[in-house]
Tab-separated table of C-alpha atoms in Angstrom:
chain	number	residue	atom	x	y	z
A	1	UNK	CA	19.511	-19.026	-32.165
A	2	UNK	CA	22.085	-17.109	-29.805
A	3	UNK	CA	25.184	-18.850	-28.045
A	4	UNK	CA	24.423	-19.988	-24.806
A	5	UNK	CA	26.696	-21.678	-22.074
A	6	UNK	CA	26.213	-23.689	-18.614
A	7	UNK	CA	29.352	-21.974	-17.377
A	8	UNK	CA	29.490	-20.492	-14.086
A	9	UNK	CA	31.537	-17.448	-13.598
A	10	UNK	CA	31.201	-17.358	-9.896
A	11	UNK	CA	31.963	-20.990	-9.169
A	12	UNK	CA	34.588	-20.869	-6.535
A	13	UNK	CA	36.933	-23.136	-9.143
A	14	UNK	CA	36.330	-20.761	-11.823
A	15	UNK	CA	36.903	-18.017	-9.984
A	16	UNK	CA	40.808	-19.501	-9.074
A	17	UNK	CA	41.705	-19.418	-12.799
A	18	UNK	CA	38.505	-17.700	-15.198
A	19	UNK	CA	40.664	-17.535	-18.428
A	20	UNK	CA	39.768	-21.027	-19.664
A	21	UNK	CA	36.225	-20.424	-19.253
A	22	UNK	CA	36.525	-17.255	-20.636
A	23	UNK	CA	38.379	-18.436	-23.408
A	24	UNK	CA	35.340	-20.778	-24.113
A	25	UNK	CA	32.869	-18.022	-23.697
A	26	UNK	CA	34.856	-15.781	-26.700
A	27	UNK	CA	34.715	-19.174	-28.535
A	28	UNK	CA	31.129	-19.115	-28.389
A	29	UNK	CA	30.256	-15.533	-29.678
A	30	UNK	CA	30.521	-12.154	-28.948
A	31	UNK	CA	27.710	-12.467	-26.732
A	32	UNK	CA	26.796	-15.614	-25.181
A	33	UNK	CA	24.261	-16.240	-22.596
A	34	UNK	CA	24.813	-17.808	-19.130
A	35	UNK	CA	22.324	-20.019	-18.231
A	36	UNK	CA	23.439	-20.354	-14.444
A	37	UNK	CA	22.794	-16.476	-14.113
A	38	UNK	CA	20.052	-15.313	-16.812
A	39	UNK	CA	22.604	-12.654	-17.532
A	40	UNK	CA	23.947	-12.342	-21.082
A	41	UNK	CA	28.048	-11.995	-21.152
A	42	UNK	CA	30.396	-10.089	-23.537
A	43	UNK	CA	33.304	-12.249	-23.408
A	44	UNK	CA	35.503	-10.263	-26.026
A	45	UNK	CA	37.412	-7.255	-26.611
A	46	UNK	CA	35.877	-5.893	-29.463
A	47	UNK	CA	32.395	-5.987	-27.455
A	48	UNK	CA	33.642	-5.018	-24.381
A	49	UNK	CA	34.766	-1.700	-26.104
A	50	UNK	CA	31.980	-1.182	-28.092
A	51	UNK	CA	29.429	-1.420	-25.082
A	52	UNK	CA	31.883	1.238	-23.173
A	53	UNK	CA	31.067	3.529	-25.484
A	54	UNK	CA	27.726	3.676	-25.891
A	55	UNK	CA	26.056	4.666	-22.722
A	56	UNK	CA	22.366	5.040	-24.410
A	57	UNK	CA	22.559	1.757	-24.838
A	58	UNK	CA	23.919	0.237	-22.192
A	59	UNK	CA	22.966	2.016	-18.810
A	60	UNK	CA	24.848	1.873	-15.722
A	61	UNK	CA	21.563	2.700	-14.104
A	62	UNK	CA	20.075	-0.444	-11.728
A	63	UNK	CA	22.504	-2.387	-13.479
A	64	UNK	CA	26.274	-3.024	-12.357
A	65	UNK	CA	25.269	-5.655	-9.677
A	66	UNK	CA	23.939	-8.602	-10.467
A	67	UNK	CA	21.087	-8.342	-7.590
A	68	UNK	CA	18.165	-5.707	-7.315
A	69	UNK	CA	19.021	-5.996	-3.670
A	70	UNK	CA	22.548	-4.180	-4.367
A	71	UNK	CA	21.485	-1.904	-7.539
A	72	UNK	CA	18.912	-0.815	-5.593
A	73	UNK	CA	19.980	-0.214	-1.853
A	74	UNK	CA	23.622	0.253	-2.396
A	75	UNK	CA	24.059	2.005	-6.047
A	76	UNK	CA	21.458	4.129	-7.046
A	77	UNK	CA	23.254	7.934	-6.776
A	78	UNK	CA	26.615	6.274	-7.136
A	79	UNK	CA	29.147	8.017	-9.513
A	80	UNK	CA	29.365	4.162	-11.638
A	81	UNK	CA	25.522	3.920	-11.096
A	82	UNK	CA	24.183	7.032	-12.880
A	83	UNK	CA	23.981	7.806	-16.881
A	84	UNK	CA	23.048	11.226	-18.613
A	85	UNK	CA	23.863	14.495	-16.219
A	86	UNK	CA	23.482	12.772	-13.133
A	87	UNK	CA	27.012	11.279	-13.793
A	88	UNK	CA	27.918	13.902	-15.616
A	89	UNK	CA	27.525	16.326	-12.232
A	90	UNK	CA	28.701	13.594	-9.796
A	91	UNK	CA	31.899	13.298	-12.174
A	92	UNK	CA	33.205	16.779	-12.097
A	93	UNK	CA	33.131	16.849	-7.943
A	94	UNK	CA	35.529	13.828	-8.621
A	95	UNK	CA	37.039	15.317	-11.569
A	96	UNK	CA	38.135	18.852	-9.546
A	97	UNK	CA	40.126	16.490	-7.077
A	98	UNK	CA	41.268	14.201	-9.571
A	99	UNK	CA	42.397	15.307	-12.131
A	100	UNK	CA	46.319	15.210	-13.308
A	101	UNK	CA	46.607	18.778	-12.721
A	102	UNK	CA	45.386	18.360	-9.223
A	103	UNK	CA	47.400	15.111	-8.195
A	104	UNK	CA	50.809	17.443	-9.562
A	105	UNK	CA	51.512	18.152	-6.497
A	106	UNK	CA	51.477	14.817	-4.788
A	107	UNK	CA	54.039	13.556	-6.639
A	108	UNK	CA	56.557	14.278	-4.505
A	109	UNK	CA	55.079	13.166	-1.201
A	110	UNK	CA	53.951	9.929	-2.996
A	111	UNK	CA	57.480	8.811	-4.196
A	112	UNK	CA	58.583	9.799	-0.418
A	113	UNK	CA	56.093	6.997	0.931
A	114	UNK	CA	57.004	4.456	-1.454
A	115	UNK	CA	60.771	5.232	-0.823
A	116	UNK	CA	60.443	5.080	3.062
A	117	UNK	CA	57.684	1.688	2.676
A	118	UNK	CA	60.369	-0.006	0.676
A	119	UNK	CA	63.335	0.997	2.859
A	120	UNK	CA	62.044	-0.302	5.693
A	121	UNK	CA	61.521	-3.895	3.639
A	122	UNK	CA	64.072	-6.674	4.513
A	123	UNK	CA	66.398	-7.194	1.597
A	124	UNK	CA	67.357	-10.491	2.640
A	125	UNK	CA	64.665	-13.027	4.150
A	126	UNK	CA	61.756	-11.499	1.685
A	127	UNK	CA	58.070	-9.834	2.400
A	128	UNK	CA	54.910	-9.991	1.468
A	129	UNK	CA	53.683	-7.412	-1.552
A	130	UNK	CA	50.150	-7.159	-0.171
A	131	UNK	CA	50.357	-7.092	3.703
A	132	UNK	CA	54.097	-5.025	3.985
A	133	UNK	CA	53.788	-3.019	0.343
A	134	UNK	CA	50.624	-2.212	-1.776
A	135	UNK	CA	48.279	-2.302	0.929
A	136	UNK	CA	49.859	-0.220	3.265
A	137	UNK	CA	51.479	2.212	0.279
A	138	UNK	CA	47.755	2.371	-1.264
A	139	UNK	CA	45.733	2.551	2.183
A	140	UNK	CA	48.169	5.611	3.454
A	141	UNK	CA	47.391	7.709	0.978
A	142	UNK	CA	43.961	7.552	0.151
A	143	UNK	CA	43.390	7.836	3.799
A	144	UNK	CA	45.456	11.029	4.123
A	145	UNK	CA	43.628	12.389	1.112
A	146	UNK	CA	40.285	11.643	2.057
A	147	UNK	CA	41.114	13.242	5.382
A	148	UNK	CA	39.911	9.539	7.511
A	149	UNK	CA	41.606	8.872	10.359
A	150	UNK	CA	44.696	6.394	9.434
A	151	UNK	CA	43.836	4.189	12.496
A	152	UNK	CA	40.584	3.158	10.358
A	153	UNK	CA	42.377	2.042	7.671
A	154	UNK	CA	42.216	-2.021	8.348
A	155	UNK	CA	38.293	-1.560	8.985
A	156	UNK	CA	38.166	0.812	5.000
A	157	UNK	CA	39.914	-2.117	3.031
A	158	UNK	CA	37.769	-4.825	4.562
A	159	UNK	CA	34.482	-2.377	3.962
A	160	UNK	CA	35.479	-1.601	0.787
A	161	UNK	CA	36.555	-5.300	-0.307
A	162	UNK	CA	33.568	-6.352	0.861
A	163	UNK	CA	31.271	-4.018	-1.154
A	164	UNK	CA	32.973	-5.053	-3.815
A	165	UNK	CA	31.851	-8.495	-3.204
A	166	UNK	CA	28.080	-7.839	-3.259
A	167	UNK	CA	28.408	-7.047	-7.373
A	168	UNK	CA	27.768	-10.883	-7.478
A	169	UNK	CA	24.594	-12.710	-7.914
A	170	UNK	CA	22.654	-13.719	-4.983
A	171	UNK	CA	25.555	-16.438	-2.986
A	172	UNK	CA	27.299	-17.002	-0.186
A	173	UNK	CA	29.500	-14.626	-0.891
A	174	UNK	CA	27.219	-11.226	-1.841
A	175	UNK	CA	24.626	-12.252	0.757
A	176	UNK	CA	27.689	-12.698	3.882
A	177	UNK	CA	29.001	-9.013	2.492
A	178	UNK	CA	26.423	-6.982	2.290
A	179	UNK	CA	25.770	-6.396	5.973
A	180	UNK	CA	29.412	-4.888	5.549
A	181	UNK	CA	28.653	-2.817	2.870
A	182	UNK	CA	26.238	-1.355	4.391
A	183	UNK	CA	28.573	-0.465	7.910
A	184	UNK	CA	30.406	1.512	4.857
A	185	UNK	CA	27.167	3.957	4.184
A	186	UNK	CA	26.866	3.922	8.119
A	187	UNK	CA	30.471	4.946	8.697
A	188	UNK	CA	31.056	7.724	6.115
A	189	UNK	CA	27.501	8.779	8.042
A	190	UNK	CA	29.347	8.764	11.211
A	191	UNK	CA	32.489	9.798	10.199
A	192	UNK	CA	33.063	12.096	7.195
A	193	UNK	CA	30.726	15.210	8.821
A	194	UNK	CA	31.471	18.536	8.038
A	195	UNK	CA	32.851	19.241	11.620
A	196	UNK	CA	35.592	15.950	11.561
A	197	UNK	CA	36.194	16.075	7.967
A	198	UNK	CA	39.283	18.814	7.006
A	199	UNK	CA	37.537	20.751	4.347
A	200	UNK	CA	40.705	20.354	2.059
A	201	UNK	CA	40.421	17.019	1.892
A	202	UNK	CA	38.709	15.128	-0.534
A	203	UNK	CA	35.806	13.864	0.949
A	204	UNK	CA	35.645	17.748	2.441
A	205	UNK	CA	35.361	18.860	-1.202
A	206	UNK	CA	32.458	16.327	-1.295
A	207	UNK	CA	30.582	19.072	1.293
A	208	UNK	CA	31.322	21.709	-0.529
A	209	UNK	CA	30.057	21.059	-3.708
A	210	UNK	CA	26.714	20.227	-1.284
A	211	UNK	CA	26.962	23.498	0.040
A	212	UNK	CA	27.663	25.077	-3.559
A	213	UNK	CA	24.790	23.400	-4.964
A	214	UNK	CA	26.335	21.155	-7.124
A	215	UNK	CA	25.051	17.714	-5.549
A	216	UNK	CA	22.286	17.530	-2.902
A	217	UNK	CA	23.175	16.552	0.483
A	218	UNK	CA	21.357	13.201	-0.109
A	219	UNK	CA	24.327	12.053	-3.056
A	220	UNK	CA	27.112	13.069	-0.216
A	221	UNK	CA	27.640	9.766	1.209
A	222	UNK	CA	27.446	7.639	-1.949
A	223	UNK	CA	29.682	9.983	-3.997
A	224	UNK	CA	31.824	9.513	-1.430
A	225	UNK	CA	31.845	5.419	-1.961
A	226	UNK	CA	34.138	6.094	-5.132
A	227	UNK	CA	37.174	7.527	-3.070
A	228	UNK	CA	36.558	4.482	-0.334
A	229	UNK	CA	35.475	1.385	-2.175
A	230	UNK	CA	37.190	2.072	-5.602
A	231	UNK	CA	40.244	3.883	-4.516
A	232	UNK	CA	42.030	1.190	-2.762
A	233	UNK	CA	41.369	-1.916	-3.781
A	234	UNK	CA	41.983	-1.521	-7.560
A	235	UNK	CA	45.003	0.155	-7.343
A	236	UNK	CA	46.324	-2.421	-4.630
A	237	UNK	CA	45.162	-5.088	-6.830
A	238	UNK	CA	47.290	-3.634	-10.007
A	239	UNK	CA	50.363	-3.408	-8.221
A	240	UNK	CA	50.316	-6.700	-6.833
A	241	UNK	CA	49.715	-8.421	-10.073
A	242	UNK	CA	52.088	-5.962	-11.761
A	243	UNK	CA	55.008	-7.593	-8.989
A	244	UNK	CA	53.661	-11.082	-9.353
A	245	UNK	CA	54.477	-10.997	-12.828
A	246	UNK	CA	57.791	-9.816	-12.736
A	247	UNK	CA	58.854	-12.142	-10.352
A	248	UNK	CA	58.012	-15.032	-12.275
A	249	UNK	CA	59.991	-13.927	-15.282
A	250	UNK	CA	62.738	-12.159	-16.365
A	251	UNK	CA	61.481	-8.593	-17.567
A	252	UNK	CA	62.051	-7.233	-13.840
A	253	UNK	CA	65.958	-5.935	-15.153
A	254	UNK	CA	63.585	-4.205	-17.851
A	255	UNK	CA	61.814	-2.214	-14.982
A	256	UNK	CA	65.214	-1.739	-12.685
A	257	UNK	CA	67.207	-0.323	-15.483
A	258	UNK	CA	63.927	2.020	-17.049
A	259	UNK	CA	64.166	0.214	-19.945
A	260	UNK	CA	60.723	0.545	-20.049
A	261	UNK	CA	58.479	2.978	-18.396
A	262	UNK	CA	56.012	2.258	-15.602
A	263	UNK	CA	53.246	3.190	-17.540
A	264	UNK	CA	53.287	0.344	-19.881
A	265	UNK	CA	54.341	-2.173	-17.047
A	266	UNK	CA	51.512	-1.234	-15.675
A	267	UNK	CA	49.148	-1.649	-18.964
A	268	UNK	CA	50.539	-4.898	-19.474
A	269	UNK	CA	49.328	-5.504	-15.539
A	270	UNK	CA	46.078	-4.259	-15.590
A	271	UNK	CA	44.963	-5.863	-19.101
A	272	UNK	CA	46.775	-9.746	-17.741
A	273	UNK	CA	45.000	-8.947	-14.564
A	274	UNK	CA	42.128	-6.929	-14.458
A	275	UNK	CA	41.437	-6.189	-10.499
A	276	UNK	CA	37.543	-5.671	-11.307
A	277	UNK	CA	36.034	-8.815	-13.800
A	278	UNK	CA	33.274	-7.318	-14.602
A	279	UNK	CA	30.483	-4.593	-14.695
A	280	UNK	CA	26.638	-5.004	-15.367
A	281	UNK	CA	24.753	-3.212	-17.903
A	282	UNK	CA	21.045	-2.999	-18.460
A	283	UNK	CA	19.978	-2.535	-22.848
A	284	UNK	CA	17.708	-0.059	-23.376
A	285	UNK	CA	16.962	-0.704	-26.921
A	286	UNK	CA	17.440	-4.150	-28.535
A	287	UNK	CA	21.155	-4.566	-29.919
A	288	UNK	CA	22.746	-6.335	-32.239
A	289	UNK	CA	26.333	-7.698	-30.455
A	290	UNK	CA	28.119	-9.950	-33.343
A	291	UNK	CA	25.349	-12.549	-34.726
A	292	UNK	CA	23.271	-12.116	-31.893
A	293	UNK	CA	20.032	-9.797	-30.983
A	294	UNK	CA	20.482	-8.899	-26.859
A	295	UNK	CA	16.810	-7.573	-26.627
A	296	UNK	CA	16.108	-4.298	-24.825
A	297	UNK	CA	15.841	-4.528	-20.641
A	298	UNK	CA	18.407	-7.418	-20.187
A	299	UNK	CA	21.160	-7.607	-18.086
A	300	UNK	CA	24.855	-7.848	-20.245
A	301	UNK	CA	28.433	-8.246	-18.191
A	302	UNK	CA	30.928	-6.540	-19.659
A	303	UNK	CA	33.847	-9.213	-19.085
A	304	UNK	CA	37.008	-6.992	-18.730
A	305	UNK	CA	38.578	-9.822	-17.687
A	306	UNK	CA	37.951	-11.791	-20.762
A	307	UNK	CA	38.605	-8.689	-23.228
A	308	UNK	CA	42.151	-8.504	-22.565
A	309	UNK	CA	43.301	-12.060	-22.877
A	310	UNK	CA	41.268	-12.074	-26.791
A	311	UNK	CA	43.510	-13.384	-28.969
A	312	UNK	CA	41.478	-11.348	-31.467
A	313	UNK	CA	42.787	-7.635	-30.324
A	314	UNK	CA	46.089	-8.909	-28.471
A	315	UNK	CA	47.557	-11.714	-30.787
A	316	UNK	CA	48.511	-15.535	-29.998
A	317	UNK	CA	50.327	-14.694	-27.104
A	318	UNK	CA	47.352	-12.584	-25.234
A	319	UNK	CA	48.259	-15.206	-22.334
A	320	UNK	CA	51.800	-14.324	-21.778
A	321	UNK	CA	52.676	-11.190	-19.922
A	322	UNK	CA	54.891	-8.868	-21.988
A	323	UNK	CA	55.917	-5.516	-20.752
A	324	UNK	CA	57.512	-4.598	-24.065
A	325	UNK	CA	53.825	-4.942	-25.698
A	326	UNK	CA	51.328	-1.808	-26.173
A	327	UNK	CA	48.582	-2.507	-24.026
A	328	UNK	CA	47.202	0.794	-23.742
A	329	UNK	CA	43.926	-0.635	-25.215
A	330	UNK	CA	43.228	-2.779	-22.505
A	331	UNK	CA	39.764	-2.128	-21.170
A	332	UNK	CA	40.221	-2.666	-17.220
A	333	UNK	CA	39.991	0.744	-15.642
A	334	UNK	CA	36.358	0.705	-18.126
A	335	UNK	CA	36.148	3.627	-21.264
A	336	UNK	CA	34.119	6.337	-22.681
A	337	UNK	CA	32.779	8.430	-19.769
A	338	UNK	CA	32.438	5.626	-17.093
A	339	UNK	CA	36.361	5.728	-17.573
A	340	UNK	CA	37.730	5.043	-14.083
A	341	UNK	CA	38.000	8.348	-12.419
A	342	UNK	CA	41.100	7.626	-10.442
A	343	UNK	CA	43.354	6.192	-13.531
A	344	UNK	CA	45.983	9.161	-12.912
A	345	UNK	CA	46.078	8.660	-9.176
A	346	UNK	CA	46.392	4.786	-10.166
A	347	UNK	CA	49.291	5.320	-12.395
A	348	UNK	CA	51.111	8.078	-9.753
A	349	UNK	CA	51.055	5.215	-6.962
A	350	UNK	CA	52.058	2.660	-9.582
A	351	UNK	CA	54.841	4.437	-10.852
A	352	UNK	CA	55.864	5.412	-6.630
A	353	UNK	CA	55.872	1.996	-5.570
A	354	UNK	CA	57.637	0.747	-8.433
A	355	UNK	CA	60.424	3.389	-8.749
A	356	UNK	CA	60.933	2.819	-5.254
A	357	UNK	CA	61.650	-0.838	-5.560
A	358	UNK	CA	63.729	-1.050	-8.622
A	359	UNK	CA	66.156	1.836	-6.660
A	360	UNK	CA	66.163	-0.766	-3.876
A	361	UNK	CA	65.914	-4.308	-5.003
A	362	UNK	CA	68.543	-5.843	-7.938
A	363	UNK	CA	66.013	-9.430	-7.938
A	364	UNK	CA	62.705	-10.005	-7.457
A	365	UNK	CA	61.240	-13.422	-7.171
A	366	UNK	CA	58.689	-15.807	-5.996
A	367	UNK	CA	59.202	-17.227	-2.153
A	368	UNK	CA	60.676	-20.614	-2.314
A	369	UNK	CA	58.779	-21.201	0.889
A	370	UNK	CA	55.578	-19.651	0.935
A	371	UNK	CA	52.764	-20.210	-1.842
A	372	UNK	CA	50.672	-17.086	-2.487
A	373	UNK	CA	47.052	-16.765	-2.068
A	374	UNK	CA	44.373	-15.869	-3.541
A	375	UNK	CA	40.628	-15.520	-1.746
A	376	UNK	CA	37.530	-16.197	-3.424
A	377	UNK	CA	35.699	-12.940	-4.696
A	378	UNK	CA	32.462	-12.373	-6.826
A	379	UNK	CA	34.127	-9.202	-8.812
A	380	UNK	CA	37.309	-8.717	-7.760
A	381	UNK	CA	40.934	-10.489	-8.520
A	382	UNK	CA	43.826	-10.040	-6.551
A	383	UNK	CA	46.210	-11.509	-4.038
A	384	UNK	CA	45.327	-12.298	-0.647
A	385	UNK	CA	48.954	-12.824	0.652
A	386	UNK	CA	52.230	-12.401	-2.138
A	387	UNK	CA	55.485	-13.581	-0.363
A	388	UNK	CA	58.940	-12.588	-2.534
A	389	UNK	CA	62.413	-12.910	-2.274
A	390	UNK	CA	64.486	-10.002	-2.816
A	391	UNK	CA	68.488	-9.267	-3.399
């Protein structure tokens, strides 16, 4: 017999606050099925991490989404929805603009942006961390990278946060985005050509590898999805949970005096608060996951969400937020080679946007007046609005 639960992941309630039915899930096993879904979930850490790296086994391939509709239309050629060497070629177009040793010199332009953005902030009355700092921070300069025009940047993060939303099962929710996701294919289509696209740029570099024969013209456009959809989004998503934390307790004097570095405030972030939940896999042999047989051809979700609030890996306390703790283990920006591409960039805005504030700001707390808010989303988690109070 294998663990099985009733619980429903995407249940607008559950999707307010997952950790007690995630909780419940690593309760059950280390792979449980979900009825609702007929999708089998690995709910804890040790799983998680184990399914990262082994890629034979669990393929990316027709397999992140929790629809044929979207692994088929939207992800096939995708950098996240390829195995063997056809990620292994779509990965070192990313890797050539990506890499540490090519974001070196955008440090110093970064921490410029962040400076100015958080200059320009009120430091008496308060602002809101999505709509006046992460958003804006984040949007400018992937924009400016990818060499779009910055007046498109409202109509990228709704695109992209909508894409995001058809990883889902077949709801509301995936079926109302999808029509967006697909204006994202039509506008990188429209948009990012060779003759309005800088070729230094990075979705320039895109064409070039075309032209060098390293993709074909037909993996262009969905190579280029990574940079739009998982560029922003994630990395807005980290530093807004990152500043939600702080201001609701007392480690923020940590960060403003560099007691501790941004790197781990931002570990500590990411595994509390993973911006992406999940990601599909498909078996491809039957596995053994804990006491239970997942038999070859099903669907698994790797539950990052789940993985780093285990008790098991992070201790009794996996539920409080602790910047002081090693979280370099946590599993959110994924493992092995599906790694997240993007983790340096991540970590160079992070550390900006942070710097930037703790130079500025002495406090940082919650709005007295304003309640933050959250929007139902199949995959991701983040704030919708984040008002603070600053001195």
């Amino acid at each position: 017999m294998h663990a099985s639960s009733g619980i429903d992941l995407f249940d607008d309630a559950t999707l307010a606050d997952p950790y007690p039915a995630y909780a419940r899930l690593r309760e059950l096993g280390a792979a449980v099925r979900l009825e609702t879904h007929d999708v089998w979930a690995l709910p804890r850490h040790a799983s998680v991490a184990a399914a990262l790296r082994d890629p034979a086994t669990y393929s990316s391939e027709r397999a992140l989404a929790l629809t044929d509709t979207v692994n088929d239309r939207l992800l096939v050629g995708t950098v996240v929805g390829t195995d063997g060497a056809a990620h292994a070629r779509l990965r070192r177009v990313l890797s050539r603009q990506l890499a540490p040793r090519a974001l070196k010199s955008l440090v110093r332009d970064m921490r410029e942006s962040a400076r100015a953005l958080v200059e320009a902030l009120p430091r008496d009355g308060g602002f809101d961390a999505v709509t006046d700092l992460a958003a804006p921070f984040v949007a400018g300069v992937v924009m400016r990278l990818m060499g779009l025009p910055e007046q498109d940047r409202a109509l990228l993060l709704d695109l992209a946060d909508a894409t995001f939303d058809t990883f889902g099962p077949d709801n509301a929710r995936t079926r109302a985005a999808f029509p967006h996701a697909e204006e994202m294919f039509r506008y990188l289509d429209r948009v990012a050509t060779r003759d309005r696209i800088a070729a230094d740029s990075w979705l320039g570099a895109i064409h070039i590898a075309v032209d060098r024969g390293d993709i074909d013209e037909s993996q262009a456009v969905p190579l280029m999805l990574s940079y739009t959809v998982a560029g922003m989004d994630t990395t807005i998503h980290a530093i807004t949970a990152a500043v939600h934390l702080l201001a609701h307790t007392d480690q923020w004097a940590l960060v403003r005096d560099r007691v501790v570095p941004t790197e781990a405030v931002l570990a500590e972030a990411l595994r509390m608060e993973a911006p992406i939940q999940f990601f599909g896999r498909r078996t491809t042999r039957d596995v053994r996951v804990g006491d239970t047989v997942v038999p070859a051809g099903d669907q698994v979700l790797l539950l990052y969400g789940s993985a780093g609030r285990d008790r098991a890996k992070w201790g009794p306390n996996a539920d409080t937020f602790d910047i002081t703790r090693d979280s370099r283990d946590h599993l959110a920006l994924g493992s092995g080679i599906h790694q997240c591409a993007g983790n340096h960039l991540a970590t160079l805005e992070f550390d900006a946007v942070l710097g930037a504030l703790a130079t500025r700001f002495r406090t940082l707390a919650p709005s007295p007046d304003r309640a933050p808010t959250r929007r139902p989303h199949n995959i991701l988690r983040g704030w919708h609005t984040l008002p603070l109070v600053t001195a």
